[in-house]
PDB file of C-alpha atoms in Angstrom:
ATOM      1  CA  MET X   1       1.450 -55.857  23.688  1.00 80.00           C
ATOM      2  CA  PRO X   2      -0.673 -55.210  26.800  1.00 89.00           C
ATOM      3  CA  ALA X   3      -3.671 -52.899  26.703  1.00 97.00           C
ATOM      4  CA  LYS X   4      -2.883 -49.393  27.935  1.00 98.00           C
ATOM      5  CA  ILE X   5      -4.670 -47.379  30.611  1.00 98.00           C
ATOM      6  CA  LEU X   6      -4.189 -43.649  31.130  1.00 98.00           C
ATOM      7  CA  ILE X   7      -4.119 -41.854  34.484  1.00 99.00           C
ATOM      8  CA  VAL X   8      -4.569 -38.067  34.261  1.00 98.00           C
ATOM      9  CA  THR X   9      -3.306 -36.021  37.177  1.00 98.00           C
ATOM     10  CA  GLY X  10      -1.059 -33.202  38.340  1.00 98.00           C
ATOM     11  CA  ASP X  11       0.628 -31.655  41.337  1.00 98.00           C
ATOM     12  CA  ALA X  12      -1.334 -31.960  44.604  1.00 98.00           C
ATOM     13  CA  ALA X  13      -3.085 -35.146  43.554  1.00 98.00           C
ATOM     14  CA  GLU X  14      -3.767 -37.556  46.394  1.00 98.00           C
ATOM     15  CA  SER X  15      -0.795 -39.984  46.490  1.00 98.00           C
ATOM     16  CA  LEU X  16      -2.854 -43.091  47.200  1.00 97.00           C
ATOM     17  CA  GLU X  17      -5.428 -42.281  44.525  1.00 98.00           C
ATOM     18  CA  VAL X  18      -2.709 -42.173  41.868  1.00 98.00           C
ATOM     19  CA  LEU X  19      -0.401 -44.939  43.020  1.00 98.00           C
ATOM     20  CA  TYR X  20      -2.945 -47.557  44.129  1.00 98.00           C
ATOM     21  CA  PRO X  21      -4.678 -47.825  40.727  1.00 98.00           C
ATOM     22  CA  TYR X  22      -1.305 -47.457  38.964  1.00 98.00           C
ATOM     23  CA  GLN X  23       0.100 -50.486  40.764  1.00 98.00           C
ATOM     24  CA  ARG X  24      -3.131 -52.518  40.868  1.00 98.00           C
ATOM     25  CA  LEU X  25      -3.726 -52.166  37.135  1.00 98.00           C
ATOM     26  CA  ARG X  26      -0.100 -53.044  36.333  1.00 98.00           C
ATOM     27  CA  GLU X  27      -0.458 -56.101  38.563  1.00 97.00           C
ATOM     28  CA  GLU X  28      -3.502 -57.077  36.495  1.00 97.00           C
ATOM     29  CA  GLY X  29      -1.361 -56.913  33.313  1.00 97.00           C
ATOM     30  CA  TYR X  30      -2.204 -53.486  31.884  1.00 98.00           C
ATOM     31  CA  GLU X  31       0.384 -50.963  30.758  1.00 98.00           C
ATOM     32  CA  VAL X  32      -0.310 -47.759  32.691  1.00 98.00           C
ATOM     33  CA  HIS X  33       0.802 -44.241  31.737  1.00 98.00           C
ATOM     34  CA  ILE X  34       0.514 -41.082  33.812  1.00 98.00           C
ATOM     35  CA  ALA X  35      -0.217 -37.858  31.948  1.00 98.00           C
ATOM     36  CA  ALA X  36      -0.043 -34.347  33.408  1.00 98.00           C
ATOM     37  CA  PRO X  37      -0.024 -30.770  32.122  1.00 98.00           C
ATOM     38  CA  SER X  38       3.691 -31.238  31.353  1.00 98.00           C
ATOM     39  CA  ARG X  39       6.160 -34.101  31.478  1.00 98.00           C
ATOM     40  CA  LYS X  40       7.869 -33.513  34.806  1.00 98.00           C
ATOM     41  CA  THR X  41       8.193 -34.894  38.308  1.00 98.00           C
ATOM     42  CA  LEU X  42       4.822 -34.487  40.007  1.00 98.00           C
ATOM     43  CA  ARG X  43       4.427 -33.687  43.698  1.00 98.00           C
ATOM     44  CA  PHE X  44       1.547 -35.578  45.266  1.00 98.00           C
ATOM     45  CA  VAL X  45      -0.056 -35.014  48.677  1.00 98.00           C
ATOM     46  CA  VAL X  46      -1.470 -37.163  51.463  1.00 97.00           C
ATOM     47  CA  HIS X  47      -4.934 -36.391  52.763  1.00 94.00           C
ATOM     48  CA  ASP X  48      -5.762 -37.861  56.124  1.00 90.00           C
ATOM     49  CA  PHE X  49      -8.551 -37.687  58.657  1.00 87.00           C
ATOM     50  CA  GLU X  50      -7.549 -36.554  62.144  1.00 92.00           C
ATOM     51  CA  PRO X  51      -9.637 -36.107  65.283  1.00 95.00           C
ATOM     52  CA  GLY X  52     -10.641 -32.514  65.957  1.00 94.00           C
ATOM     53  CA  TYR X  53     -10.470 -31.389  62.295  1.00 93.00           C
ATOM     54  CA  ASP X  54     -13.624 -30.432  60.431  1.00 92.00           C
ATOM     55  CA  THR X  55     -12.079 -31.599  57.159  1.00 90.00           C
ATOM     56  CA  TYR X  56      -9.126 -33.664  55.997  1.00 89.00           C
ATOM     57  CA  THR X  57      -5.536 -32.569  56.556  1.00 91.00           C
ATOM     58  CA  GLU X  58      -2.928 -32.333  53.811  1.00 94.00           C
ATOM     59  CA  LYS X  59       0.725 -33.298  54.012  1.00 96.00           C
ATOM     60  CA  PRO X  60       3.449 -33.670  51.375  1.00 97.00           C
ATOM     61  CA  GLY X  61       3.276 -37.041  49.623  1.00 96.00           C
ATOM     62  CA  TYR X  62       5.312 -38.933  47.063  1.00 97.00           C
ATOM     63  CA  THR X  63       6.874 -37.567  43.918  1.00 98.00           C
ATOM     64  CA  TRP X  64       6.397 -39.426  40.651  1.00 98.00           C
ATOM     65  CA  PRO X  65       7.349 -38.751  37.026  1.00 98.00           C
ATOM     66  CA  ALA X  66       4.667 -38.028  34.475  1.00 98.00           C
ATOM     67  CA  ASP X  67       5.138 -40.229  31.425  1.00 98.00           C
ATOM     68  CA  LEU X  68       3.738 -37.640  29.039  1.00 98.00           C
ATOM     69  CA  ALA X  69       2.078 -34.251  28.774  1.00 98.00           C
ATOM     70  CA  PHE X  70      -1.640 -33.919  28.056  1.00 98.00           C
ATOM     71  CA  ALA X  71      -0.785 -32.407  24.646  1.00 98.00           C
ATOM     72  CA  ASP X  72       1.037 -35.640  23.707  1.00 98.00           C
ATOM     73  CA  VAL X  73      -1.791 -38.030  24.603  1.00 98.00           C
ATOM     74  CA  ASP X  74      -3.575 -39.937  21.847  1.00 98.00           C
ATOM     75  CA  PRO X  75      -6.755 -41.174  23.573  1.00 98.00           C
ATOM     76  CA  GLY X  76      -7.172 -43.797  20.850  1.00 98.00           C
ATOM     77  CA  GLU X  77      -4.150 -45.669  22.231  1.00 98.00           C
ATOM     78  CA  TYR X  78      -5.842 -46.301  25.589  1.00 98.00           C
ATOM     79  CA  VAL X  79      -8.622 -48.676  26.613  1.00 98.00           C
ATOM     80  CA  ALA X  80      -9.576 -46.856  29.820  1.00 98.00           C
ATOM     81  CA  LEU X  81      -9.013 -43.749  31.916  1.00 98.00           C
ATOM     82  CA  VAL X  82      -8.394 -43.208  35.646  1.00 99.00           C
ATOM     83  CA  ILE X  83      -9.059 -39.821  37.277  1.00 98.00           C
ATOM     84  CA  PRO X  84      -7.600 -39.472  40.792  1.00 98.00           C
ATOM     85  CA  GLY X  85      -8.637 -36.829  43.278  1.00 98.00           C
ATOM     86  CA  GLY X  86      -6.775 -34.525  45.597  1.00 97.00           C
ATOM     87  CA  ARG X  87      -6.547 -30.835  44.803  1.00 96.00           C
ATOM     88  CA  ALA X  88      -5.272 -31.386  41.251  1.00 98.00           C
ATOM     89  CA  PRO X  89      -8.758 -31.549  39.655  1.00 98.00           C
ATOM     90  CA  GLU X  90      -9.520 -28.011  40.876  1.00 97.00           C
ATOM     91  CA  TYR X  91      -7.078 -26.536  38.354  1.00 98.00           C
ATOM     92  CA  LEU X  92      -6.858 -29.374  35.824  1.00 98.00           C
ATOM     93  CA  ARG X  93     -10.508 -28.931  34.833  1.00 98.00           C
ATOM     94  CA  ASN X  94      -9.498 -25.705  33.073  1.00 98.00           C
ATOM     95  CA  ASP X  95      -6.831 -27.367  30.884  1.00 98.00           C
ATOM     96  CA  PRO X  96      -8.080 -27.439  27.257  1.00 98.00           C
ATOM     97  CA  GLU X  97      -5.860 -30.403  26.304  1.00 98.00           C
ATOM     98  CA  LEU X  98      -7.193 -32.465  29.197  1.00 98.00           C
ATOM     99  CA  ARG X  99     -10.768 -31.543  28.341  1.00 98.00           C
ATOM    100  CA  LYS X 100     -10.186 -32.965  24.820  1.00 98.00           C
ATOM    101  CA  ILE X 101      -8.831 -36.208  26.324  1.00 98.00           C
ATOM    102  CA  LEU X 102     -11.783 -36.583  28.681  1.00 98.00           C
ATOM    103  CA  LYS X 103     -14.290 -35.902  25.908  1.00 98.00           C
ATOM    104  CA  ALA X 104     -12.651 -38.518  23.677  1.00 98.00           C
ATOM    105  CA  PHE X 105     -12.993 -41.224  26.326  1.00 98.00           C
ATOM    106  CA  PHE X 106     -16.658 -40.400  26.955  1.00 98.00           C
ATOM    107  CA  ASP X 107     -17.460 -40.096  23.247  1.00 98.00           C
ATOM    108  CA  ALA X 108     -16.005 -43.589  22.717  1.00 98.00           C
ATOM    109  CA  ASP X 109     -17.778 -44.951  25.838  1.00 98.00           C
ATOM    110  CA  LYS X 110     -14.490 -46.277  27.212  1.00 98.00           C
ATOM    111  CA  PRO X 111     -14.273 -47.184  30.912  1.00 98.00           C
ATOM    112  CA  VAL X 112     -13.544 -44.245  33.214  1.00 98.00           C
ATOM    113  CA  ALA X 113     -12.714 -44.659  36.910  1.00 98.00           C
ATOM    114  CA  GLN X 114     -12.954 -41.462  38.951  1.00 98.00           C
ATOM    115  CA  ILE X 115     -12.474 -40.940  42.658  1.00 98.00           C
ATOM    116  CA  CYS X 116     -12.755 -38.245  45.314  1.00 98.00           C
ATOM    117  CA  HIS X 117     -12.420 -34.803  43.649  1.00 98.00           C
ATOM    118  CA  GLY X 118     -11.788 -36.390  40.229  1.00 98.00           C
ATOM    119  CA  PRO X 119     -15.450 -35.974  39.214  1.00 98.00           C
ATOM    120  CA  LEU X 120     -14.830 -32.214  39.090  1.00 98.00           C
ATOM    121  CA  LEU X 121     -13.126 -32.962  35.755  1.00 98.00           C
ATOM    122  CA  THR X 122     -15.985 -34.949  34.267  1.00 98.00           C
ATOM    123  CA  ALA X 123     -18.502 -32.406  35.561  1.00 98.00           C
ATOM    124  CA  ALA X 124     -16.533 -29.654  33.787  1.00 98.00           C
ATOM    125  CA  ILE X 125     -17.148 -31.291  30.405  1.00 98.00           C
ATOM    126  CA  ASP X 126     -20.842 -31.944  31.129  1.00 98.00           C
ATOM    127  CA  THR X 127     -20.675 -35.746  31.077  1.00 98.00           C
ATOM    128  CA  LEU X 128     -22.392 -36.437  34.408  1.00 98.00           C
ATOM    129  CA  ARG X 129     -25.885 -35.208  33.541  1.00 98.00           C
ATOM    130  CA  GLY X 130     -28.376 -37.993  34.223  1.00 98.00           C
ATOM    131  CA  ARG X 131     -25.723 -40.396  35.526  1.00 98.00           C
ATOM    132  CA  ARG X 132     -25.347 -42.029  38.927  1.00 98.00           C
ATOM    133  CA  VAL X 133     -22.050 -41.087  40.616  1.00 98.00           C
ATOM    134  CA  THR X 134     -20.319 -40.746  43.910  1.00 98.00           C
ATOM    135  CA  ALA X 135     -17.458 -38.457  44.900  1.00 98.00           C
ATOM    136  CA  TYR X 136     -15.909 -37.038  48.028  1.00 97.00           C
ATOM    137  CA  PRO X 137     -19.062 -36.312  50.101  1.00 96.00           C
ATOM    138  CA  ALA X 138     -18.400 -32.555  50.213  1.00 97.00           C
ATOM    139  CA  LEU X 139     -18.855 -32.549  46.417  1.00 98.00           C
ATOM    140  CA  GLU X 140     -22.486 -33.707  46.581  1.00 98.00           C
ATOM    141  CA  PRO X 141     -23.794 -30.202  45.660  1.00 98.00           C
ATOM    142  CA  ASP X 142     -21.287 -29.979  42.773  1.00 98.00           C
ATOM    143  CA  MET X 143     -22.436 -33.339  41.426  1.00 98.00           C
ATOM    144  CA  GLN X 144     -26.088 -32.334  41.707  1.00 98.00           C
ATOM    145  CA  THR X 145     -25.360 -29.028  39.944  1.00 98.00           C
ATOM    146  CA  ALA X 146     -23.705 -31.071  37.173  1.00 98.00           C
ATOM    147  CA  GLY X 147     -26.985 -32.969  36.799  1.00 98.00           C
ATOM    148  CA  ALA X 148     -25.784 -36.208  38.403  1.00 98.00           C
ATOM    149  CA  ASP X 149     -27.647 -38.461  40.809  1.00 98.00           C
ATOM    150  CA  PHE X 150     -25.228 -38.429  43.766  1.00 98.00           C
ATOM    151  CA  GLN X 151     -25.033 -41.621  45.812  1.00 98.00           C
ATOM    152  CA  ASP X 152     -23.039 -41.938  49.033  1.00 97.00           C
ATOM    153  CA  ALA X 153     -21.489 -45.374  48.427  1.00 98.00           C
ATOM    154  CA  GLU X 154     -18.045 -46.992  48.208  1.00 98.00           C
ATOM    155  CA  ALA X 155     -18.371 -47.463  44.467  1.00 98.00           C
ATOM    156  CA  VAL X 156     -21.065 -46.509  41.967  1.00 98.00           C
ATOM    157  CA  VAL X 157     -21.195 -48.067  38.515  1.00 98.00           C
ATOM    158  CA  ASP X 158     -23.120 -46.339  35.737  1.00 98.00           C
ATOM    159  CA  GLY X 159     -22.335 -48.147  32.501  1.00 98.00           C
ATOM    160  CA  THR X 160     -18.604 -47.675  31.921  1.00 98.00           C
ATOM    161  CA  LEU X 161     -18.287 -44.908  34.540  1.00 98.00           C
ATOM    162  CA  ILE X 162     -17.084 -46.128  37.928  1.00 98.00           C
ATOM    163  CA  SER X 163     -16.813 -43.618  40.748  1.00 98.00           C
ATOM    164  CA  SER X 164     -15.755 -43.753  44.367  1.00 98.00           C
ATOM    165  CA  ARG X 165     -15.646 -41.412  47.366  1.00 98.00           C
ATOM    166  CA  ALA X 166     -11.994 -41.467  48.503  1.00 96.00           C
ATOM    167  CA  TRP X 167      -8.978 -43.695  49.102  1.00 95.00           C
ATOM    168  CA  PRO X 168     -10.561 -45.716  51.946  1.00 95.00           C
ATOM    169  CA  ASP X 169     -12.896 -47.118  49.241  1.00 97.00           C
ATOM    170  CA  HIS X 170     -10.100 -48.348  46.940  1.00 98.00           C
ATOM    171  CA  PRO X 171     -10.912 -52.076  47.154  1.00 98.00           C
ATOM    172  CA  ALA X 172     -14.542 -51.592  46.079  1.00 98.00           C
ATOM    173  CA  TRP X 173     -13.562 -49.015  43.415  1.00 98.00           C
ATOM    174  CA  MET X 174     -10.913 -51.173  41.743  1.00 98.00           C
ATOM    175  CA  ARG X 175     -13.033 -54.334  42.074  1.00 98.00           C
ATOM    176  CA  GLU X 176     -15.857 -52.671  40.108  1.00 98.00           C
ATOM    177  CA  PHE X 177     -13.483 -51.054  37.583  1.00 98.00           C
ATOM    178  CA  LEU X 178     -11.801 -54.398  36.902  1.00 98.00           C
ATOM    179  CA  LYS X 179     -15.191 -56.061  36.350  1.00 98.00           C
ATOM    180  CA  VAL X 180     -15.870 -53.521  33.587  1.00 98.00           C
ATOM    181  CA  LEU X 181     -12.353 -53.819  32.147  1.00 98.00           C
ATOM    182  CA  ARG X 182     -12.529 -57.610  31.998  1.00 97.00           C
ATOM    183  CA  VAL X 183     -15.521 -57.231  29.670  1.00 97.00           C
ATOM    184  CA  THR X 184     -14.476 -54.175  27.614  1.00 97.00           C
ATOM    185  CA  ALA X 185     -10.674 -54.600  27.484  1.00 96.00           C
ATOM    186  CA  PRO X 186      -9.507 -57.950  28.843  1.00 94.00           C
ATOM    187  CA  VAL X 187      -5.787 -58.541  29.290  1.00 91.00           C
ATOM    188  CA  GLY X 188      -4.195 -61.120  27.008  1.00 74.00           C
TER     189      GLY X 188
END
């Protein structure tokens, strides 16, 4: 049976930041499950950068079914965690079931890949203090407030925590995450 990886997300997550790791990790041989506040069809969004805008734009993205609700997740069944960005982390960080899941992964020192606004979740459970991270650049003050050493780079590795700025950095993010996974939870 292949090792399992959990993606935690919700409505308004960035489509590419959910589906790229989902497909890339499956291609590598992992079984990947998506968990959300409830088991339902999720509505993702597409963030893009357009000339003349001071920030990114948001458009409707793909829909995708959640495999299970946060309340049904047993973190012990998973070897690693992926935390996509988008707007979902803004409200997910308040979910008590998700906070338990996140804490379990950090307590067990399992690999965690976070991207874009995803670090809002790990900041909310006070796991970034003293760690090197990156995130969407506008979150630099949030990361510093959480006690992290913010670095503006494609991918930042701090032990088993791998972070990235946004979907344009996917290749570097997944390359670094897979390096960690091949040591901590190799396939086959």
